[in-house]
XYZ file of C-alpha atoms in Angstrom:
371
model
C 2.016 4.036 -33.994
C 3.669 5.311 -30.867
C 6.000 2.784 -29.252
C 4.624 3.082 -25.733
C 7.204 0.472 -24.484
C 9.988 2.940 -25.097
C 8.054 5.707 -23.303
C 7.944 3.824 -20.008
C 10.558 4.205 -17.447
C 13.514 1.582 -17.776
C 12.367 -0.153 -14.537
C 8.762 -0.623 -15.909
C 10.110 -1.816 -19.300
C 11.853 -4.838 -17.611
C 8.748 -5.875 -15.688
C 6.383 -8.720 -16.261
C 2.800 -8.179 -14.966
C 1.867 -10.008 -11.813
C 0.745 -13.612 -12.696
C -2.421 -14.618 -10.946
C -2.025 -18.229 -12.034
C -5.343 -18.754 -13.652
C -8.438 -16.861 -15.070
C -10.506 -17.995 -12.112
C -13.597 -16.135 -13.113
C -13.662 -18.008 -16.431
C -13.077 -21.286 -14.586
C -15.966 -20.580 -12.252
C -18.186 -20.050 -15.237
C -16.935 -23.304 -16.730
C -17.804 -25.280 -13.659
C -20.969 -23.443 -12.598
C -22.712 -26.874 -12.021
C -20.016 -28.808 -10.474
C -18.451 -26.508 -7.943
C -14.840 -25.442 -8.648
C -12.416 -26.199 -5.753
C -10.114 -23.296 -5.718
C -6.927 -24.018 -3.909
C -4.566 -21.750 -5.467
C -4.863 -18.260 -4.028
C -4.336 -18.908 -0.248
C -7.908 -17.552 0.617
C -9.600 -18.426 3.878
C -12.375 -21.105 2.958
C -14.178 -20.496 6.186
C -15.284 -16.904 5.110
C -15.426 -13.648 6.836
C -16.809 -12.862 10.258
C -20.593 -12.263 10.503
C -19.679 -8.965 12.170
C -17.688 -7.869 9.196
C -20.573 -8.806 6.948
C -23.000 -7.027 8.799
C -20.722 -3.918 8.881
C -20.656 -3.981 5.132
C -24.423 -4.131 4.985
C -24.678 -1.151 7.438
C -22.103 0.840 5.397
C -23.850 0.423 2.105
C -26.165 3.268 2.506
C -23.083 5.596 2.586
C -21.233 4.484 -0.637
C -22.084 7.605 -2.391
C -19.686 9.531 -0.249
C -15.894 9.185 0.104
C -14.409 7.059 2.785
C -12.745 8.445 5.788
C -9.412 9.635 4.125
C -7.487 9.030 7.328
C -9.140 5.637 8.177
C -9.415 6.825 11.701
C -11.749 4.260 13.171
C -9.643 1.366 11.827
C -6.397 2.971 12.925
C -7.717 3.489 16.443
C -8.956 -0.256 16.570
C -5.644 -1.529 15.254
C -3.689 0.693 17.731
C -5.648 -0.708 20.652
C -5.214 -4.291 19.272
C -1.429 -4.011 18.890
C -0.739 -1.584 21.810
C 0.649 1.046 19.661
C -0.045 4.606 18.602
C -2.124 5.492 15.506
C 0.982 7.407 14.353
C 2.767 4.075 13.887
C 0.149 2.917 11.256
C -0.290 3.290 7.483
C -3.205 1.758 5.878
C -3.130 0.186 2.323
C -5.204 -1.189 -0.447
C -3.991 -4.534 0.716
C -0.430 -4.947 1.909
C 0.595 -5.401 -1.722
C 0.119 -1.576 -2.393
C 2.247 -0.781 0.576
C 5.089 -3.223 -0.436
C 5.238 -1.477 -3.735
C 5.263 1.874 -2.221
C 8.148 1.362 0.079
C 10.463 0.748 -2.972
C 8.876 3.730 -4.580
C 9.783 5.942 -1.761
C 13.098 4.575 -0.502
C 14.765 3.065 -3.539
C 15.517 4.029 -7.159
C 18.207 3.900 -9.784
C 21.597 3.161 -8.536
C 20.080 1.658 -5.303
C 19.838 -2.000 -4.378
C 16.923 -3.882 -2.950
C 17.677 -7.144 -1.094
C 15.372 -10.029 -0.939
C 15.818 -13.900 -0.426
C 15.519 -16.186 -3.337
C 12.006 -17.770 -3.400
C 10.569 -14.818 -1.545
C 7.116 -13.311 -2.453
C 7.116 -12.299 -6.226
C 5.960 -8.598 -5.170
C 9.314 -7.749 -3.846
C 10.894 -8.172 -7.244
C 8.192 -6.221 -8.872
C 8.628 -3.349 -6.365
C 12.387 -3.163 -6.873
C 12.082 -3.316 -10.632
C 9.307 -0.635 -10.930
C 11.265 1.781 -8.813
C 14.259 1.229 -11.060
C 16.437 -0.246 -8.295
C 18.724 -3.352 -8.685
C 17.313 -6.449 -6.879
C 19.896 -8.434 -5.164
C 18.700 -11.894 -4.291
C 20.202 -13.677 -1.340
C 20.555 -17.504 -1.682
C 17.855 -19.435 0.159
C 18.349 -22.292 2.540
C 18.829 -25.674 0.726
C 16.129 -28.107 -0.283
C 17.498 -30.529 2.482
C 17.403 -27.778 5.179
C 14.768 -28.055 7.956
C 13.204 -24.995 6.435
C 13.647 -25.899 2.719
C 14.196 -23.034 0.465
C 13.432 -20.568 3.335
C 15.111 -17.364 4.140
C 18.817 -17.669 5.070
C 19.227 -14.488 7.382
C 22.888 -14.924 7.361
C 22.973 -14.701 3.619
C 20.545 -11.776 3.563
C 22.761 -9.822 5.878
C 25.888 -10.626 3.730
C 24.022 -9.361 0.638
C 23.479 -5.982 2.219
C 25.865 -3.519 0.702
C 26.539 0.339 0.592
C 23.882 0.827 -1.919
C 21.138 -1.208 -0.259
C 18.196 0.931 0.805
C 15.654 -1.853 1.496
C 15.348 -5.283 2.619
C 12.184 -7.414 2.212
C 11.594 -10.450 4.314
C 8.337 -12.656 4.694
C 7.639 -14.493 7.951
C 6.132 -16.908 7.320
C 7.087 -16.895 3.642
C 5.045 -17.304 0.563
C 5.380 -19.487 -1.451
C 7.498 -21.865 0.647
C 5.467 -21.725 4.020
C 8.780 -21.606 5.969
C 9.431 -19.311 8.877
C 12.503 -18.021 10.830
C 12.626 -18.069 14.511
C 12.491 -14.858 16.884
C 16.039 -15.158 18.181
C 17.400 -15.370 14.748
C 15.501 -12.222 13.446
C 16.275 -10.174 16.622
C 20.005 -10.901 16.056
C 19.641 -9.997 12.200
C 17.896 -6.703 12.671
C 20.368 -5.568 15.302
C 23.142 -6.051 12.651
C 21.489 -4.282 9.833
C 22.797 -0.728 9.211
C 20.261 1.899 10.517
C 19.939 3.489 7.108
C 18.796 0.258 5.606
C 14.863 -0.214 5.906
C 13.830 -3.813 6.787
C 10.253 -4.661 5.658
C 8.819 -7.823 7.208
C 5.765 -9.015 5.550
C 3.652 -10.927 8.068
C 0.601 -11.726 5.871
C 0.314 -15.250 7.392
C 1.304 -14.410 11.061
C -2.219 -15.141 12.461
C -1.797 -18.848 11.266
C 1.412 -19.548 13.118
C 1.613 -21.753 16.196
C 5.205 -22.636 16.043
C 6.815 -22.019 19.468
C 10.010 -20.357 17.962
C 7.953 -17.918 15.972
C 7.295 -14.315 17.267
C 6.005 -11.302 15.279
C 8.392 -8.515 14.668
C 5.875 -5.953 15.897
C 7.490 -5.582 19.323
C 10.843 -4.863 17.864
C 9.511 -1.753 15.839
C 9.896 0.366 19.022
C 13.632 -0.427 19.236
C 14.500 -0.257 15.538
C 13.291 2.827 13.609
C 14.350 1.161 10.409
C 11.886 -1.689 10.891
C 8.599 -1.942 9.187
C 5.948 -4.795 9.537
C 3.126 -5.342 7.158
C 0.016 -7.168 7.862
C -3.267 -7.887 5.827
C -6.886 -8.691 6.386
C -6.979 -10.767 3.150
C -5.865 -14.093 4.628
C -6.804 -15.042 8.217
C -9.570 -12.435 8.476
C -11.017 -13.584 5.039
C -11.483 -10.128 3.522
C -9.405 -10.689 0.345
C -12.144 -9.198 -1.799
C -12.059 -5.826 0.032
C -8.176 -5.257 -0.159
C -7.251 -3.910 3.349
C -3.753 -4.049 4.630
C -1.575 -1.998 7.053
C 1.991 -1.305 7.976
C 3.477 -0.628 11.453
C 6.717 1.467 11.588
C 8.221 4.551 13.343
C 5.992 7.645 13.134
C 8.460 9.636 10.979
C 8.693 6.784 8.510
C 5.047 6.604 8.379
C 4.941 10.395 7.802
C 7.108 10.070 4.837
C 5.029 7.363 3.471
C 1.810 9.175 3.730
C 3.145 11.749 1.133
C 2.590 8.978 -1.648
C -0.513 7.215 -0.249
C -3.419 7.688 -2.548
C -6.351 9.691 -1.166
C -9.081 7.326 -0.015
C -6.833 4.259 -0.833
C -9.118 2.020 1.493
C -12.716 2.016 0.439
C -15.613 2.500 2.930
C -16.677 -1.067 3.026
C -13.219 -2.375 3.571
C -12.605 0.188 6.474
C -16.016 -0.897 8.213
C -15.361 -4.655 7.531
C -11.764 -4.645 8.763
C -12.657 -2.990 11.997
C -15.532 -5.370 12.726
C -13.277 -8.257 11.829
C -10.691 -7.278 14.262
C -13.230 -7.294 17.021
C -14.374 -10.816 16.412
C -11.721 -12.688 18.012
C -13.712 -15.878 18.191
C -14.153 -16.107 14.454
C -10.560 -15.574 13.852
C -9.662 -18.387 16.412
C -12.055 -20.760 14.735
C -10.772 -20.184 11.275
C -7.152 -20.463 12.464
C -8.007 -23.775 14.362
C -9.750 -25.224 11.182
C -6.786 -24.364 9.060
C -4.281 -25.846 11.576
C -6.164 -29.064 11.771
C -6.596 -29.371 8.073
C -3.107 -28.204 7.251
C -1.648 -31.063 9.323
C -4.257 -33.637 7.930
C -3.426 -32.663 4.227
C 0.206 -32.676 4.731
C 0.219 -36.153 6.172
C -2.094 -37.300 3.402
C 0.206 -36.023 0.756
C 3.312 -37.417 2.409
C 1.636 -40.719 2.565
C 1.422 -40.561 -1.114
C 5.177 -40.296 -1.373
C 5.285 -36.527 -2.006
C 7.688 -34.053 -0.388
C 5.813 -31.482 1.554
C 7.723 -28.267 3.063
C 6.953 -27.576 6.680
C 4.303 -24.722 6.751
C 2.965 -22.310 9.214
C 0.609 -20.737 6.828
C -2.686 -21.735 5.171
C -0.768 -23.387 2.193
C 1.646 -26.141 1.485
C 4.489 -26.227 -0.999
C 4.638 -29.748 -2.568
C 7.062 -31.313 -4.915
C 5.746 -33.250 -7.787
C 8.848 -33.551 -9.802
C 8.925 -33.357 -13.699
C 5.160 -34.398 -13.648
C 4.122 -31.152 -11.853
C 2.871 -29.267 -15.025
C 0.976 -32.413 -16.271
C -0.627 -32.968 -12.830
C -1.624 -29.287 -12.382
C -3.193 -29.231 -15.901
C -5.151 -32.400 -15.165
C -6.414 -31.221 -11.918
C -7.740 -28.065 -13.346
C -9.451 -29.996 -16.233
C -11.308 -31.781 -13.338
C -12.346 -28.679 -11.476
C -9.422 -28.478 -8.844
C -7.160 -25.427 -8.987
C -3.679 -25.237 -7.602
C -0.898 -22.737 -7.975
C 1.873 -23.582 -10.506
C 5.418 -22.346 -9.239
C 7.280 -21.880 -12.398
C 7.333 -18.306 -12.035
C 9.379 -18.704 -8.802
C 11.766 -21.051 -10.314
C 10.017 -24.024 -8.746
C 8.543 -25.673 -11.685
C 8.661 -28.946 -9.965
C 6.311 -27.732 -7.280
C 2.802 -26.739 -6.862
C 1.336 -24.595 -3.991
C -1.744 -25.974 -2.350
C -4.068 -23.732 -0.267
C -5.336 -25.572 2.647
C -9.117 -25.992 2.151
C -11.926 -27.267 4.130
C -12.114 -31.006 4.975
C -14.445 -31.522 2.075
C -12.270 -29.537 -0.345
C -9.165 -31.389 0.561
C -10.808 -34.623 0.342
C -11.949 -33.804 -3.206
C -8.532 -32.664 -3.939
C -6.920 -35.959 -2.732
C -9.468 -38.037 -4.748
C -8.871 -36.224 -7.957
C -5.099 -36.350 -7.219
C -5.087 -40.030 -6.890
C -6.916 -40.280 -10.264
C -4.362 -38.209 -12.119
C -1.416 -39.765 -10.518
C -2.502 -43.387 -11.061
């Protein structure tokens, strides 16, 4: 029998496959009569825009032909939305694909990729798959105002002569924390121009903190800056996998060389363009999330739990040594949260902010298992 492990590239041999947390399809079948409360994947419980759904229906007649390989209509809509040129845009099969490809293109054996401890798991996967060395900068302390969040000073210090790529998330998954606009402007100005900084803004639409600002306006001043966004979260198109990156046109042109042909499907292109045009639906979803995020955080803190500040659609909550038992007990009662052991946060669970009814169910079941 061939040992396929030895045939794989060294970087791939050291990887662990992405952990989705639970087999949700199996759980849905198990709880088909009593509806499963899924609060583990940071999905938008309010659903996609009616305009996006209609665009999908309208596009169905054409699924026998390939989608636009350039994604022209969506790019033009995004360019108008952000006030940029289409040459600044790269489309992806979700932002996950793009995050992986940046390491594929710009890092490899002998290079370093810098990220913050407790950053999104895909950054480590991207670095290792490319064969690069991952260098983790220490995170802010548990007692900090942004517990376990990105310490930009530490990230800057971690950058060395072999660093090719830096990954940051603002706000960050899984901590929910964020860094302010002034801190980031100072940071990116200090990064050597040959080091590419990728800022993952998957949750940016949910933010209402006064000190936050998107990094998008800084792209014009810093050719080494990349910002990624997704339609999976606030726009509620997770099932269609549409993401995009904004960067200098020359950087985008290099990335286009490895982009798969037709990497965004026809239904995704149509739905994303329509969702972008429905500002009212986006605002309603964000407003619902904000209200429920505050209410859920207050309810959890009232139960004596430590809840990290969040500007996303989820909360990172400390349950201590009982986290594993509590998580398993919740799943057995039809409530799914996300265990954090893979992030080195075994004492924590990540809770997606649901609807008022979903959050009420979570709290009721939580009271049962914590009694």
